[in-house]
Tab-separated table of C-alpha atoms and ligand atoms in Angstrom:
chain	number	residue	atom	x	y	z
A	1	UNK	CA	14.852	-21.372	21.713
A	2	UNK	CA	14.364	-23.359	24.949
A	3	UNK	CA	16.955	-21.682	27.445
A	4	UNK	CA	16.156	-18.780	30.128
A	5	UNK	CA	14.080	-16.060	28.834
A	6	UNK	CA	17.320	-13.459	29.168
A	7	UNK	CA	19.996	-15.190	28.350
A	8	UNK	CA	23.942	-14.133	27.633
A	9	UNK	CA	24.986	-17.360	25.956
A	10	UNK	CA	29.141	-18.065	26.446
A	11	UNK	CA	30.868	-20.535	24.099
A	12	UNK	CA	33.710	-21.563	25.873
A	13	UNK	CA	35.120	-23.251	22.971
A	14	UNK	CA	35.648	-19.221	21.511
A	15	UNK	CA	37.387	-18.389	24.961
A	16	UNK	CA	39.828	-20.723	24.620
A	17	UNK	CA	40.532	-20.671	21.001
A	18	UNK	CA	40.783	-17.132	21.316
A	19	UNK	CA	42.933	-17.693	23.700
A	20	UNK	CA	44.919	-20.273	21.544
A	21	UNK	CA	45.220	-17.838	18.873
A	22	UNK	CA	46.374	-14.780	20.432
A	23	UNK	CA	48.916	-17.091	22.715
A	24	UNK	CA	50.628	-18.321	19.286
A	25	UNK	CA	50.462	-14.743	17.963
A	26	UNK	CA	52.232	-13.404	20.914
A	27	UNK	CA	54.809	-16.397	21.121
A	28	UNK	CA	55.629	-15.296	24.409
A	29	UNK	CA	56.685	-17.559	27.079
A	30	UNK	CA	53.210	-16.505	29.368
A	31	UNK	CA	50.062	-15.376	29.011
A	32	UNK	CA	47.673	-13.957	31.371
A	33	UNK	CA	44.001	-13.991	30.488
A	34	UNK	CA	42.381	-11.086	32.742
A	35	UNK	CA	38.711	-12.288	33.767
A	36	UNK	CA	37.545	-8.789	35.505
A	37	UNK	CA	34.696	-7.523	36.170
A	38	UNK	CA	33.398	-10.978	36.476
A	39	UNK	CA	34.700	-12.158	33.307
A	40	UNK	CA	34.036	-8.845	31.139
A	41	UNK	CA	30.111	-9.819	31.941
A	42	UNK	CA	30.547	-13.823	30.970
A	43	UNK	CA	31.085	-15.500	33.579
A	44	UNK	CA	34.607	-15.078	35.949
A	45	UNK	CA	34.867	-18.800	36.596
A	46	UNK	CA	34.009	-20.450	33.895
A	47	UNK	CA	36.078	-17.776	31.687
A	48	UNK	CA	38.795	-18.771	33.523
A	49	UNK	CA	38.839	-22.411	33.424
A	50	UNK	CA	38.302	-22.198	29.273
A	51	UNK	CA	41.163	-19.722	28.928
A	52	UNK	CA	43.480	-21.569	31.044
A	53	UNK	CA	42.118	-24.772	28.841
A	54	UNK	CA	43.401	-22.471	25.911
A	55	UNK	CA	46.801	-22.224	26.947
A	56	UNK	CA	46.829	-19.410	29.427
A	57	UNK	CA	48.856	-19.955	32.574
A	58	UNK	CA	47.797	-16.783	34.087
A	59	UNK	CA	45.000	-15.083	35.393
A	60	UNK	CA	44.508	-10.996	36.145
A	61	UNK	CA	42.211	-9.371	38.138
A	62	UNK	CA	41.672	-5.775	39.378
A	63	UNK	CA	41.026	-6.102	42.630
A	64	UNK	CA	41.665	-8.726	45.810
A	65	UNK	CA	38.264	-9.343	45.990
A	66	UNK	CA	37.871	-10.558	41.958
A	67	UNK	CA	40.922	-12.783	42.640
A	68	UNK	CA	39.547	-14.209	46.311
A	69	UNK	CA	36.319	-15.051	44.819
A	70	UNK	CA	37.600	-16.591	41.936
A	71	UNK	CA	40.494	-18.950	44.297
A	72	UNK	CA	36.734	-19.641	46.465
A	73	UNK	CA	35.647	-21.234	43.358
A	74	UNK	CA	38.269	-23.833	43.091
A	75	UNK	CA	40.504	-21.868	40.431
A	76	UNK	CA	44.462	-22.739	41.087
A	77	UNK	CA	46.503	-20.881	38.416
A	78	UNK	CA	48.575	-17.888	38.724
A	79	UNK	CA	46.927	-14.960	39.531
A	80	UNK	CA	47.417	-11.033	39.785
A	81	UNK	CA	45.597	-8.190	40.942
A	82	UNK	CA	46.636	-4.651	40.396
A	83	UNK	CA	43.834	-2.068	42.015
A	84	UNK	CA	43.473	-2.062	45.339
A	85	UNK	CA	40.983	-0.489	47.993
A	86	UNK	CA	42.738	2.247	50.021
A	87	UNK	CA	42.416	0.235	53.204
A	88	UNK	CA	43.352	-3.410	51.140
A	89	UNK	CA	44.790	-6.069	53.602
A	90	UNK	CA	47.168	-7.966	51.511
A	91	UNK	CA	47.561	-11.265	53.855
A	92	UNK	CA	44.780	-13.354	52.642
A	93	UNK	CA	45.920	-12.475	49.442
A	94	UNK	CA	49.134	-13.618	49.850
A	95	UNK	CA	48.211	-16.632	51.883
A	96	UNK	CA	46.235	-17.845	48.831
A	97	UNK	CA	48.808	-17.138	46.828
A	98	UNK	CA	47.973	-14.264	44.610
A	99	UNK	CA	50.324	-12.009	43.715
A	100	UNK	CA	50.286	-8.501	44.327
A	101	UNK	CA	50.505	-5.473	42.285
A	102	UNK	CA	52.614	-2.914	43.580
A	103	UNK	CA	51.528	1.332	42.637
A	104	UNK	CA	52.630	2.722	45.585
A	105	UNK	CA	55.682	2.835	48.451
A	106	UNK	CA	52.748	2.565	50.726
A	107	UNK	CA	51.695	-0.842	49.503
A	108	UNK	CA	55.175	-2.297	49.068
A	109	UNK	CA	55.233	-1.813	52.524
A	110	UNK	CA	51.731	-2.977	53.207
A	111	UNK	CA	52.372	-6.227	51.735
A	112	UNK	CA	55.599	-6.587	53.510
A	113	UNK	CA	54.372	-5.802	56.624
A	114	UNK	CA	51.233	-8.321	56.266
A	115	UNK	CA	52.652	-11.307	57.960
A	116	UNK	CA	51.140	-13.666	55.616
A	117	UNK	CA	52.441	-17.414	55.847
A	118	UNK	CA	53.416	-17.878	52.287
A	119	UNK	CA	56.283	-14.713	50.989
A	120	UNK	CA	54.343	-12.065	49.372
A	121	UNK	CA	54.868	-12.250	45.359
A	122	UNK	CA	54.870	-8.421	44.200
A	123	UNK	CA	54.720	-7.122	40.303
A	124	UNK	CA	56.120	-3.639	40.431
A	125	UNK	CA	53.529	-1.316	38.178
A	126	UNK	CA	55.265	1.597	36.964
A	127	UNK	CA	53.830	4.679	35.235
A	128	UNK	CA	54.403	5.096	32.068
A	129	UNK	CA	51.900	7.758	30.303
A	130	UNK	CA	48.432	6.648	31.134
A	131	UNK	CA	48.350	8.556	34.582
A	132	UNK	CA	46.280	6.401	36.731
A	133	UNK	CA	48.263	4.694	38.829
A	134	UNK	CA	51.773	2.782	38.898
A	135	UNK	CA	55.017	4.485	40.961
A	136	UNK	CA	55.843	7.858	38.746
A	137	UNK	CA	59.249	8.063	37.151
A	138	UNK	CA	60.518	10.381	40.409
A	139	UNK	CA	59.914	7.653	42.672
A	140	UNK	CA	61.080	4.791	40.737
A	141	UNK	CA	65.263	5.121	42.532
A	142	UNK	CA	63.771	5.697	46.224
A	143	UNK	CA	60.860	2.405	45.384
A	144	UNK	CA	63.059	0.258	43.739
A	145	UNK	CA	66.063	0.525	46.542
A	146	UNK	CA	63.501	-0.088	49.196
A	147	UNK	CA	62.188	-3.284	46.976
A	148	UNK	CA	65.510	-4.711	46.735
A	149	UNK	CA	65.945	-4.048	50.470
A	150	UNK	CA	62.694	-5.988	51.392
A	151	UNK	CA	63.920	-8.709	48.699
A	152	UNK	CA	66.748	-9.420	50.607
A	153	UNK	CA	65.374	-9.159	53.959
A	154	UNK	CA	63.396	-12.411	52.831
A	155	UNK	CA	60.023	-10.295	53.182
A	156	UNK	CA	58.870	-10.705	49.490
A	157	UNK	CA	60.060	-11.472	45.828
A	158	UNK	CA	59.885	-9.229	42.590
A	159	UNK	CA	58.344	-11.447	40.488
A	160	UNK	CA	57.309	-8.721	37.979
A	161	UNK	CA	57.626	-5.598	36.126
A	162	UNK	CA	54.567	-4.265	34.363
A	163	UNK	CA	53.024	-1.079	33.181
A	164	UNK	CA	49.845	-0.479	30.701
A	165	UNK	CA	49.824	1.379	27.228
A	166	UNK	CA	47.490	4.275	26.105
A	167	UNK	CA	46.894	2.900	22.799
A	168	UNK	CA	46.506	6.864	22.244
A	169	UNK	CA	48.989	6.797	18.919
A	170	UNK	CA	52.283	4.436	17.809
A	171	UNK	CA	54.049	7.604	19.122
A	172	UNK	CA	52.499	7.493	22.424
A	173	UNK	CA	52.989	3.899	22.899
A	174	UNK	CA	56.790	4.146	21.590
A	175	UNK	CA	57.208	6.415	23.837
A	176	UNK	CA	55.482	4.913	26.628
A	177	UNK	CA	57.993	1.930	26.064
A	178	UNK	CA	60.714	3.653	26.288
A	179	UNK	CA	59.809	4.493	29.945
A	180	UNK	CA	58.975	0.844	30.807
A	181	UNK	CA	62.547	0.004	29.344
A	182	UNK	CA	63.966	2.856	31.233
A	183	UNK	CA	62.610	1.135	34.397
A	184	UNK	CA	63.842	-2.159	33.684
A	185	UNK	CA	67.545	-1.141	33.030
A	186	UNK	CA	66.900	0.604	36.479
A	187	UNK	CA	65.487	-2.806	38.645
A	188	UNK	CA	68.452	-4.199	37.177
A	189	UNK	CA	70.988	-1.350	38.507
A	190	UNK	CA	69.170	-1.691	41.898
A	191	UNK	CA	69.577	-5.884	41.536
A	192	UNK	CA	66.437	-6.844	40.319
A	193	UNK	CA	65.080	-9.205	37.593
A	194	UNK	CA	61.794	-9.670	37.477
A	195	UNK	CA	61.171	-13.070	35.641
A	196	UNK	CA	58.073	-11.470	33.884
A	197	UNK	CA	58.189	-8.314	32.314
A	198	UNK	CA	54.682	-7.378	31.000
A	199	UNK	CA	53.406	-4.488	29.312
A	200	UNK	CA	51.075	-5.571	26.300
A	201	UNK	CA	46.937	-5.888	26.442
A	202	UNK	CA	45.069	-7.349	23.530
A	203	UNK	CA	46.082	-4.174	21.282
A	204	UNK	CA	49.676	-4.108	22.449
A	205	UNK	CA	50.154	-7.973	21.422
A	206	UNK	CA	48.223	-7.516	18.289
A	207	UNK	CA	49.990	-4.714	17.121
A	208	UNK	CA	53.108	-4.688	18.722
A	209	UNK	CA	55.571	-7.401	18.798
A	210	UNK	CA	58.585	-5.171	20.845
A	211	UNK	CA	55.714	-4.746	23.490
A	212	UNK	CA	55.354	-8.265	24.601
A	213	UNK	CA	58.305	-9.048	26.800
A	214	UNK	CA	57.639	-12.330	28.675
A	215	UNK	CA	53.480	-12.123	29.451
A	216	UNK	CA	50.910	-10.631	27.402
A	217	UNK	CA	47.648	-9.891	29.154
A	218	UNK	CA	44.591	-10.579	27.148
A	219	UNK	CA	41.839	-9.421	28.160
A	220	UNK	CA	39.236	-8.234	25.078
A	221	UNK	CA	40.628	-10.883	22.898
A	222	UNK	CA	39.629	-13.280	24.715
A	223	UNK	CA	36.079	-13.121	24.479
A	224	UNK	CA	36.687	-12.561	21.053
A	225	UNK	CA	35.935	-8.845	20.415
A	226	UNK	CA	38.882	-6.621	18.661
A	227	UNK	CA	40.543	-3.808	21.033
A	228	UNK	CA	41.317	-1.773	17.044
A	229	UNK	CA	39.117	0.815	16.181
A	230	UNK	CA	37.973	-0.467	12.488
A	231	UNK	CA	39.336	-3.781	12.703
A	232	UNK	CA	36.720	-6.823	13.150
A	233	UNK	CA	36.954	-10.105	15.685
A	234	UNK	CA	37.229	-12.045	12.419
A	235	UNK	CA	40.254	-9.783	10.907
A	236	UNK	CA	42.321	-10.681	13.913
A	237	UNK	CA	41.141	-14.472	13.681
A	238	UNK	CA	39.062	-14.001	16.866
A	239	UNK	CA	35.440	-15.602	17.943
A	240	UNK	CA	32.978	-13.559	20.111
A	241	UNK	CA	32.316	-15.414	23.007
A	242	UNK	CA	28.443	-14.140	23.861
A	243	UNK	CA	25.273	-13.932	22.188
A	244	UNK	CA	23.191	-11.692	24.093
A	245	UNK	CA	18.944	-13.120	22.785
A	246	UNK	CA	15.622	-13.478	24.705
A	247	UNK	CA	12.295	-14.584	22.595
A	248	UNK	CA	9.815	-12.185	21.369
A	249	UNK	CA	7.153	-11.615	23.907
A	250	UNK	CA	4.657	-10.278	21.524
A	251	UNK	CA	3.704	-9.193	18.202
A	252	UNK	CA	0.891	-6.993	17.263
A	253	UNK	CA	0.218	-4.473	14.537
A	254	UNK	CA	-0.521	-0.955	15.021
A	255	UNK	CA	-1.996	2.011	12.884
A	256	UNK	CA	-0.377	4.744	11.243
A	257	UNK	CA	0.339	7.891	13.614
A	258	UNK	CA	0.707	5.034	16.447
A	259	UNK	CA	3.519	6.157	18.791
A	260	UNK	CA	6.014	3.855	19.856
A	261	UNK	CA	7.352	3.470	23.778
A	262	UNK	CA	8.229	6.406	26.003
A	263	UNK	CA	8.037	9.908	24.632
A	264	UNK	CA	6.807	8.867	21.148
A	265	UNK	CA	10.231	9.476	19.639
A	266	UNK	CA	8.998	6.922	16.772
A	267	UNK	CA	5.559	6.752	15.273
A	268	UNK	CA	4.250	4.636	12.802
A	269	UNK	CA	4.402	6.340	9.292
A	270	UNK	CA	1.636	3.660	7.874
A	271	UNK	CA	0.101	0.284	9.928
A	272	UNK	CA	2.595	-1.318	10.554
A	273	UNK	CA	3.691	-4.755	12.837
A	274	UNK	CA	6.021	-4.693	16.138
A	275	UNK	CA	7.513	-6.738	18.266
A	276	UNK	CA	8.390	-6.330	21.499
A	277	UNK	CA	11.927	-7.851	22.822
A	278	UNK	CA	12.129	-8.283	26.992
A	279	UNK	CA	15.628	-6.952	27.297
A	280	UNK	CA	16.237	-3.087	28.106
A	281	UNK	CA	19.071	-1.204	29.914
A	282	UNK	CA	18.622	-2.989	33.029
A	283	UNK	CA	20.050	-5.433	31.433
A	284	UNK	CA	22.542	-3.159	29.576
A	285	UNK	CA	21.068	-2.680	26.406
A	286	UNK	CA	22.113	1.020	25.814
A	287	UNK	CA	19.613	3.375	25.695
A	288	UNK	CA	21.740	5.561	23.641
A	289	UNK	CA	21.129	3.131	20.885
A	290	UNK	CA	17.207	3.961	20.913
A	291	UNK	CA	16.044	4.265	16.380
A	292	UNK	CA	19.555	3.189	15.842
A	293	UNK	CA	20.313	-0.055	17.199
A	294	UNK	CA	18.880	-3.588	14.851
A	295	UNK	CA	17.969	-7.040	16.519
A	296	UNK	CA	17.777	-9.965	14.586
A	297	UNK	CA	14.514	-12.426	14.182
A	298	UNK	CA	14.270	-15.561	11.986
A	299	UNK	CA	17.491	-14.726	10.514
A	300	UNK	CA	16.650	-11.095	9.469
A	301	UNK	CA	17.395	-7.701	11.017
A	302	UNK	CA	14.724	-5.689	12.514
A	303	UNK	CA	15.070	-1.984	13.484
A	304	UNK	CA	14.501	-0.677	17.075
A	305	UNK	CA	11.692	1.640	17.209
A	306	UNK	CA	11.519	4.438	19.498
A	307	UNK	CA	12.983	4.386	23.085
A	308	UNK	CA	14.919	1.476	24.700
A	309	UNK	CA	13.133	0.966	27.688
A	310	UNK	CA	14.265	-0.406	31.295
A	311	UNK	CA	13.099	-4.203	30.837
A	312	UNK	CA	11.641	-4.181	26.975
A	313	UNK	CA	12.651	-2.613	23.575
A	314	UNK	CA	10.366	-2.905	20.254
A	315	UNK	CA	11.489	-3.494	16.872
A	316	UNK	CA	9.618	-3.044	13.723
A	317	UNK	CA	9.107	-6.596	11.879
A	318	UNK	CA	7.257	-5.845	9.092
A	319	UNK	CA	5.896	-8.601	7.025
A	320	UNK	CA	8.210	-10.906	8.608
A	321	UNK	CA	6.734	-14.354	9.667
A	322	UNK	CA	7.948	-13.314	13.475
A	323	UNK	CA	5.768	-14.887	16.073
A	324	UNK	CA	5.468	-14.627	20.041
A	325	UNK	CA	8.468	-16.625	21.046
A	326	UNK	CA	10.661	-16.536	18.522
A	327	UNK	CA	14.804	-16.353	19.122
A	328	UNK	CA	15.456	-12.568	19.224
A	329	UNK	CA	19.371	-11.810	19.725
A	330	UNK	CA	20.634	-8.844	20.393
A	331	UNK	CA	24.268	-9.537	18.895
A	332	UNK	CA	27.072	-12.623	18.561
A	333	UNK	CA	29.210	-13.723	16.399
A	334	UNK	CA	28.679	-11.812	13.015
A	335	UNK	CA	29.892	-15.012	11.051
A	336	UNK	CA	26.462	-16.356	12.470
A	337	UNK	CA	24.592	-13.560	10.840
A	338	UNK	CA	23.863	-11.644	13.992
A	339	UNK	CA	25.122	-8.442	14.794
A	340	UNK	CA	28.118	-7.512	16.149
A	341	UNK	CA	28.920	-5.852	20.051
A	342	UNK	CA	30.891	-3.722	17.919
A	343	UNK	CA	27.910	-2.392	15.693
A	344	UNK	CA	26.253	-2.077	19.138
A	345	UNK	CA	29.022	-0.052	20.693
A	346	UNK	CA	28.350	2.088	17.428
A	347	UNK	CA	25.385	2.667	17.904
A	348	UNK	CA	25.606	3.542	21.419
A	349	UNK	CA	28.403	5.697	21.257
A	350	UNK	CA	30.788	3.510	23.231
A	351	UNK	CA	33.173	0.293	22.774
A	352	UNK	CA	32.584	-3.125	22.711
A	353	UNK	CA	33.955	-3.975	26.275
A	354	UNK	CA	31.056	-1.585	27.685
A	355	UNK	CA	28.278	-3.698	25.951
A	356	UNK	CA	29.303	-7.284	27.037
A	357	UNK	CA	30.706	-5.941	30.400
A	358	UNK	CA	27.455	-4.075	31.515
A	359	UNK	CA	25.229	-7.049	30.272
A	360	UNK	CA	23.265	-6.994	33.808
A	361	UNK	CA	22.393	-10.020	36.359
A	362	UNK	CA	19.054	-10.309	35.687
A	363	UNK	CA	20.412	-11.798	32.471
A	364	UNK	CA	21.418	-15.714	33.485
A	365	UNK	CA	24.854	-16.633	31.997
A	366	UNK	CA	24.717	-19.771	29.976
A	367	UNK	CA	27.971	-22.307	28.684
A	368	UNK	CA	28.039	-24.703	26.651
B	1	PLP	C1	41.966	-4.557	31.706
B	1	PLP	C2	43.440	-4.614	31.623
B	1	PLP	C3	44.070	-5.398	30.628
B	1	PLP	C4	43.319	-6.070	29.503
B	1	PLP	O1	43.108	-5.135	28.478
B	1	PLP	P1	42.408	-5.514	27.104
B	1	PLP	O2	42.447	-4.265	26.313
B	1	PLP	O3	41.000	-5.897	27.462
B	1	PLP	O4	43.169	-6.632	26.508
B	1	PLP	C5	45.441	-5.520	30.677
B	1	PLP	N1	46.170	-4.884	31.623
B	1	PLP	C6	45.611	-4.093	32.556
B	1	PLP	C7	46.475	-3.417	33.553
B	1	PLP	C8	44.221	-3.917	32.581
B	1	PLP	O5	43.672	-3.117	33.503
């Protein structure tokens, strides 16, 4: 292993065949690959270029700032962002031609008000069960008059519809449809087609071909990890994108009773050999994982022994021809024999998007 001691290693290739895949799957007319939080931890930029190189033609971001950043680094497609800072200014936004999601009265005004050069490109975000934000059912007459009003004042265009799905039950989600359709045969009462309607994440486009109106946006998918509870990257024909590895930084064998990092929550029942792994939950290995969590070495699995420390973690190697500097990853692609962010996320107590999103900066991004 020759690259930077911590490295998250990105196939770009994945991205965009994931992207490639779940694009056919949907069959929909767009698709928006959403590259927050800096790429779900791989890389903004360079997640964005691949998926557009896999056939998506739009980008989504939460915030302004995501969506600035990533226009700074030369990155022309479509984009969206949906959450915004309290005291957002919209005009820069605008001006660099991002559209705007809409949640509020408040900001439908804000952007019209923003005197930006180019006109202001909203998505209306409507509320349909998830209760975070999006305009609530009540205000949907009063928000939609006023956007028609500003439409044909010239101050901006509707150029979507969107809302977000719990993925609580098929119940919940019907239901939550219902709603979104609700709204749409509303916008149209009050003169408004949107050109994209968009409701459906990865799970929604997966699992739910009535929820993928005229943009899906992928987010999970695309770096190759499953949204489904039970259901593997490979089942839905996806690729994870990173392999989180570092090289062993040193072996040595200790005697029984030995106790093993902070708090001695493992000791050694006989002599036995370790190796120590520099990656720890600065880096976002979860700690939560400590005596559950298995790295591989030399093609076999090694279990973590005691606590997962800030920089370093230790795994027992037994009689396993592991030596200092050795490829230790953390997880990949499972097809390659490593495990999974999933079996992570299991053994953390948490999803897959927390592991690869909270990989840390300390650990340099790699493509190839
Ligand atoms: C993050 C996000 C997505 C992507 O969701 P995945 O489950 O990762 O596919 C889509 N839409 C909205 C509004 C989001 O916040």
């Amino acid at each position: 292993m020759t690259g930077p001691l911590r490295e998250a290693a990105v196939d770009l290739g994945a991205i965009s065949g994931n992207v490639a895949r779940l694009r056919s799957l949907a069959g929909t007319p767009h698709a928006m690959a959403v590259v927050k939080a800096d790429g779900y931890g791989h890389g903004a930029a360079a997640a964005a270029r691949a998926a557009l190189d896999g056939g998506a033609d739009w980008l989504g971001l939460a915030d302004l700032a995501e969506a600035l950043a990533l226009r700074s680094d030369g990155v022309r497609a479509p984009m969206l962002a949906w959450l915004h800072d309290p005291r957002a200014e919209f005009r820069a936004a605008i001006d660099a031609g991002i559209d705007i999601g809409v949640s509020t009265l408040d900001q439908l005004d804000a952007v019209a008000a923003a005197d930006a050069e180019a006109l202001p490109h909203v998505h209306l975000k409507v509320e349909t069960g998830l209760s975070r934000n999006g305009l609530a059912p009540e205000e949907w007459p009063a928000a939609f008059e006023r956007a028609a009003l500003l439409e044909r004042a010239g101050l901006l265009r509707v150029r979507g519809v969107m809302s977000h799905l719990s993925n609580a039950s098929e119940d919940d989600d019907a239901t939550a449809l219902a709603a979104f359709r609700r709204a749409l045969h509303l916008l149209e009462e009050h003169g408004i087609t949107p050109e994209l309607r968009h409701l459906a994440a990865t799970a929604g486009t997966v699992q739910r071909p009535d929820a993928r109106f005229d943009l899906v946006r992928l987010g999970i998918g695309v770096y190759g990890l499953s949204p489904l509870a039970g259901v593997t990257s490979a089942e839905l024909g996806l690729t994870p994108a990173m392999t989180l590895r570092t090289r062993v930084a040193a072996v040595r064998t200790v005697p029984a009773g030995a106790g093993v990092s902070y708090d001695y929550t493992w000791r050694a029942p006989e002599a036995t050999r370790l190796a120590l792994v520099p990656l720890g939950y600065a880096d976002g290995v979860p700690r939560a994982a400590s005596g559950l969590a298995e790295v591989e070495i030399g093609g076999r699995r090694h279990p973590v022994r005691g606590r997962i420390a800030m920089d370093q973690l230790v795994v027992e190697v037994g009689d396993a021809p592991v030596a200092v500097g050795d490829q230790a990853v953390l997880f990949g692609d499972p097809a390659a024999g490593h495990p999974s962010a999933d079996e992570w996320a299991e053994w953390a107590g948490t999803i897959n998007y927390e592991i690869v999103t909270r990989i840390g900066p300390r650990v340099e991004r790699t493509y190839a």
